[in-house]
Coordinates of C-alpha atoms in Angstrom, one line a residue:
Chain Z
D1284 CA 1.1 -15.5 3.6
I1285 CA -2.3 -14.0 4.5
V1286 CA -4.6 -14.0 1.5
M1287 CA -7.1 -11.1 1.2
T1288 CA -10.2 -11.8 -0.8
Q1289 CA -12.5 -9.0 -1.8
T1290 CA -16.1 -9.3 -3.1
P1291 CA -17.5 -8.2 -5.4
L1292 CA -14.7 -7.5 -7.9
S1293 CA -16.8 -4.9 -9.5
L1294 CA -20.0 -2.9 -8.8
S1295 CA -22.0 -0.3 -10.6
V1296 CA -23.8 2.1 -8.3
T1297 CA -26.4 4.9 -9.0
P1298 CA -25.3 8.2 -7.5
G1299 CA -26.8 8.7 -4.0
Q1300 CA -27.2 5.0 -3.4
P1301 CA -25.0 3.0 -0.9
A1302 CA -22.3 0.6 -1.7
S1303 CA -20.5 -2.1 0.3
I1304 CA -17.3 -4.0 -0.3
S1305 CA -16.3 -7.1 1.6
C1306 CA -12.8 -8.2 2.5
K1307 CA -12.0 -11.5 4.0
S1308 CA -8.6 -12.6 5.3
S1309 CA -7.3 -16.2 5.4
Q1310 CA -6.2 -15.7 9.0
S1311 CA -7.2 -13.4 11.8
L1312 CA -5.8 -9.9 11.5
L1313 CA -5.9 -9.4 15.3
H1314 CA -2.2 -8.8 16.2
S1315 CA -0.7 -9.8 19.6
D1316 CA -0.7 -6.1 20.5
R1317 CA -4.5 -6.3 20.2
K1318 CA -4.6 -4.0 17.2
T1319 CA -6.0 -5.0 13.8
Y1320 CA -3.9 -3.8 10.9
L1321 CA -6.5 -3.6 8.2
Y1322 CA -6.7 -0.7 5.8
W1323 CA -8.7 0.5 2.8
Y1324 CA -7.3 2.4 -0.1
L1325 CA -8.9 3.9 -3.2
Q1326 CA -7.0 4.2 -6.5
K1327 CA -8.7 6.7 -8.7
P1328 CA -8.1 6.4 -12.5
G1329 CA -4.5 7.4 -13.4
Q1330 CA -3.6 8.1 -9.8
P1331 CA -1.6 6.4 -7.0
P1332 CA -3.6 4.8 -4.2
Q1333 CA -4.9 7.0 -1.4
L1334 CA -5.6 5.9 2.2
L1335 CA -9.2 5.9 3.2
I1336 CA -9.4 3.9 6.4
Y1337 CA -6.8 2.6 8.9
A1338 CA -7.1 0.1 11.7
V1339 CA -10.4 -1.2 10.4
S1340 CA -12.6 1.8 11.1
N1341 CA -10.7 5.0 11.4
R1342 CA -11.1 7.5 8.6
F1343 CA -7.9 9.1 7.4
S1344 CA -7.6 12.9 7.5
G1345 CA -9.8 14.6 4.9
V1346 CA -11.8 11.5 4.0
S1347 CA -15.5 12.0 3.7
D1348 CA -17.7 10.7 6.5
R1349 CA -19.7 8.9 3.7
F1350 CA -17.0 6.2 4.1
S1351 CA -17.0 3.8 7.0
G1352 CA -15.1 0.6 7.8
S1353 CA -16.1 -2.2 10.1
G1354 CA -15.3 -5.8 11.0
S1355 CA -13.0 -7.9 13.1
G1356 CA -11.0 -11.1 12.9
T1357 CA -11.2 -12.2 9.3
D1358 CA -14.2 -10.3 8.0
F1359 CA -14.2 -6.6 7.1
T1360 CA -16.4 -4.2 5.2
L1361 CA -16.1 -0.9 3.6
K1362 CA -19.3 1.0 3.2
I1363 CA -20.1 4.2 1.2
S1364 CA -23.3 5.7 2.5
R1365 CA -24.1 7.7 -0.7
V1366 CA -22.0 7.1 -3.7
E1367 CA -20.8 10.2 -5.6
A1368 CA -19.1 10.5 -9.0
E1369 CA -15.8 11.2 -7.4
D1370 CA -15.8 7.8 -5.7
V1371 CA -15.1 6.0 -9.0
G1372 CA -12.0 3.9 -8.9
V1373 CA -10.6 0.6 -7.5
Y1374 CA -10.8 -0.1 -3.8
Y1375 CA -8.2 -2.3 -2.1
C1376 CA -8.1 -3.7 1.4
M1377 CA -4.6 -4.4 2.8
Q1378 CA -3.3 -6.1 5.9
S1379 CA 0.0 -5.5 7.7
T1380 CA -0.6 -7.7 10.7
Q1381 CA 1.9 -10.2 9.4
F1382 CA 4.6 -10.0 6.8
P1383 CA 4.4 -10.1 3.9
I1384 CA 2.0 -7.2 3.7
T1385 CA -0.8 -8.2 1.3
F1386 CA -3.6 -6.6 -0.6
G1387 CA -6.9 -7.8 -1.9
Q1388 CA -7.5 -8.1 -5.6
G1389 CA -9.3 -4.8 -5.8
T1390 CA -13.0 -3.9 -6.4
R1391 CA -13.8 -1.6 -9.3
L1392 CA -16.6 0.9 -8.6
D1393 CA -18.2 2.8 -11.4
I1394 CA -21.3 5.0 -11.7
K1395 CA -24.5 3.9 -13.4
Chain O
E334 CA 3.8 20.2 1.0
V335 CA 4.4 16.5 1.8
Q336 CA 5.7 14.9 -1.4
L337 CA 7.3 11.7 -2.7
V338 CA 8.8 11.7 -6.2
E339 CA 10.1 8.5 -7.8
S340 CA 12.6 8.2 -10.5
G341 CA 14.9 5.7 -12.2
G342 CA 12.4 3.6 -14.1
G343 CA 12.8 2.6 -17.7
L344 CA 13.3 -0.2 -20.1
V345 CA 15.8 -2.9 -19.2
Q346 CA 16.5 -6.3 -20.6
P347 CA 15.8 -9.5 -18.7
G348 CA 18.6 -10.2 -16.3
G349 CA 19.5 -6.6 -16.1
S350 CA 19.6 -4.2 -13.2
L351 CA 17.9 -0.9 -12.3
R352 CA 18.1 1.4 -9.3
L353 CA 14.9 3.3 -8.3
S354 CA 15.0 6.4 -6.2
C355 CA 12.3 8.2 -4.2
A356 CA 12.9 11.8 -3.1
A357 CA 11.0 12.9 0.0
S358 CA 10.1 16.4 1.0
G359 CA 7.8 18.3 3.3
F360 CA 8.2 16.0 6.3
T361 CA 10.9 14.5 8.6
F362 CA 12.0 11.6 6.4
S363 CA 14.1 10.0 9.1
S364 CA 11.0 9.6 11.3
Y365 CA 9.1 7.2 9.0
W366 CA 9.2 3.6 7.8
M367 CA 9.2 3.6 4.0
S368 CA 8.0 1.1 1.5
W369 CA 7.9 0.2 -2.2
V370 CA 4.7 -1.1 -3.7
R371 CA 4.3 -2.2 -7.3
Q372 CA 1.5 -2.6 -9.8
A373 CA 1.8 -4.6 -13.0
P374 CA -0.1 -3.2 -16.0
G375 CA -3.8 -3.6 -15.4
K376 CA -3.3 -5.5 -12.2
G377 CA -3.6 -5.0 -8.5
L378 CA -1.2 -3.7 -5.9
E379 CA 1.7 -5.8 -4.5
W380 CA 3.9 -4.8 -1.6
V381 CA 7.6 -5.3 -2.4
A382 CA 9.7 -4.1 0.5
D383 CA 10.0 -1.8 3.5
I384 CA 12.7 -0.3 5.7
K385 CA 12.8 1.0 9.2
Q386 CA 13.7 4.6 10.0
D387 CA 17.3 4.0 10.6
G388 CA 17.7 1.2 8.1
S389 CA 18.2 -1.5 10.8
E390 CA 15.2 -3.6 9.7
R391 CA 14.1 -4.5 6.2
H392 CA 11.4 -6.8 4.9
Y393 CA 10.8 -8.2 1.4
V394 CA 8.1 -10.1 -0.5
D395 CA 9.4 -13.6 -1.4
S396 CA 9.7 -12.8 -5.1
A397 CA 12.1 -9.9 -4.3
K398 CA 14.3 -11.7 -1.8
G399 CA 17.9 -12.1 -3.1
R400 CA 17.3 -9.9 -6.1
F401 CA 16.1 -6.5 -4.7
T402 CA 17.7 -4.4 -2.0
I403 CA 15.9 -1.5 -0.3
S404 CA 18.0 1.2 1.3
R405 CA 17.7 4.8 2.4
D406 CA 19.9 7.9 2.9
N407 CA 18.3 10.0 5.6
A408 CA 20.8 12.8 5.0
K409 CA 19.5 13.1 1.4
N410 CA 15.8 12.4 2.3
S411 CA 15.9 9.5 -0.2
L412 CA 14.7 6.0 -0.5
Y413 CA 16.2 3.5 -3.0
L414 CA 15.4 0.1 -4.5
Q415 CA 18.2 -1.7 -6.2
M416 CA 16.8 -4.4 -8.5
N417 CA 19.0 -7.1 -10.0
S418 CA 18.2 -10.2 -12.2
L419 CA 15.1 -8.5 -13.5
R420 CA 12.4 -10.6 -15.1
A421 CA 9.5 -9.9 -17.4
G422 CA 7.2 -10.4 -14.4
D423 CA 8.8 -7.4 -12.7
T424 CA 7.3 -5.1 -15.2
A425 CA 5.2 -2.6 -13.2
V426 CA 4.7 0.8 -11.9
F427 CA 6.7 1.1 -8.7
Y428 CA 5.4 3.4 -6.0
C429 CA 7.2 4.6 -2.9
A430 CA 5.0 5.1 0.1
R431 CA 5.4 6.6 3.6
A432 CA 4.3 4.4 6.5
T433 CA 3.2 5.6 9.9
E434 CA 4.5 3.5 12.8
S435 CA 2.8 1.4 15.4
C436 CA 4.7 0.4 18.6
F437 CA 3.8 -2.1 21.3
R438 CA 6.1 -2.7 24.3
G439 CA 9.0 -1.2 22.3
D440 CA 8.5 -3.3 19.2
C441 CA 7.6 -1.1 16.3
G442 CA 6.5 -1.8 12.8
P443 CA 5.0 0.0 9.8
D444 CA 1.3 1.0 9.9
A445 CA -0.7 2.8 7.3
F446 CA 0.7 3.9 4.0
D447 CA -0.4 7.5 4.2
V448 CA 1.5 9.2 1.5
W449 CA 2.3 7.8 -2.0
G450 CA 4.4 9.0 -4.9
Q451 CA 3.1 9.1 -8.5
G452 CA 5.2 6.1 -9.4
T453 CA 7.9 5.2 -11.9
M454 CA 7.5 2.6 -14.7
V455 CA 9.8 -0.3 -15.0
T456 CA 9.6 -2.4 -18.2
V457 CA 11.6 -5.6 -18.5
S458 CA 11.7 -6.7 -22.1
S459 CA 14.2 -7.8 -24.8

């Protein structure tokens, strides 16, 4: 199974400041079809997860351009350019390059 | 409005069975892969199973193989998860999720989970 490791596991950010979350996979997520099946989700308190980023760097419909994804191979990053109060929650990376689909442990973001 | 609504959760004794349902509306259910993802209390997300549009392909996490069965009824716009031999470790909120599809040279698989239900709680305890 591909293990997804996120760092940090928690971060506290002042509104208006940037934030960055790292996700490293135990194997390359580059599929034989040349796509990389790496996603980012945000689970706000008391809610189901919501899709933020798909295929490493593509923002899902309606997602603020403050969110951006980057990376390749085994190293990926989610960046928030200016954190707002509504960004609070747990962020998960997920891969579906190979079954079983696996998630990172989650990174909890709160506001200072 | 695109919507997924899970039901069927509850309290069950170890070794018991439960059948979860997920009712889809607002989109063409038969055009999408569907998945179940669970979350134990205070823990992270764990993918459980998925099923292709016509039910011809299914995948499971190892811990679910032989105990859980994912199925769908496209005429009823519904997804199911039959869970047998339940254990305390299966206690979780179970979410159904819609997956977009990615295809390459005719081989297709699930892509992003773009729509999620609110979840149904399953508690396995004596």
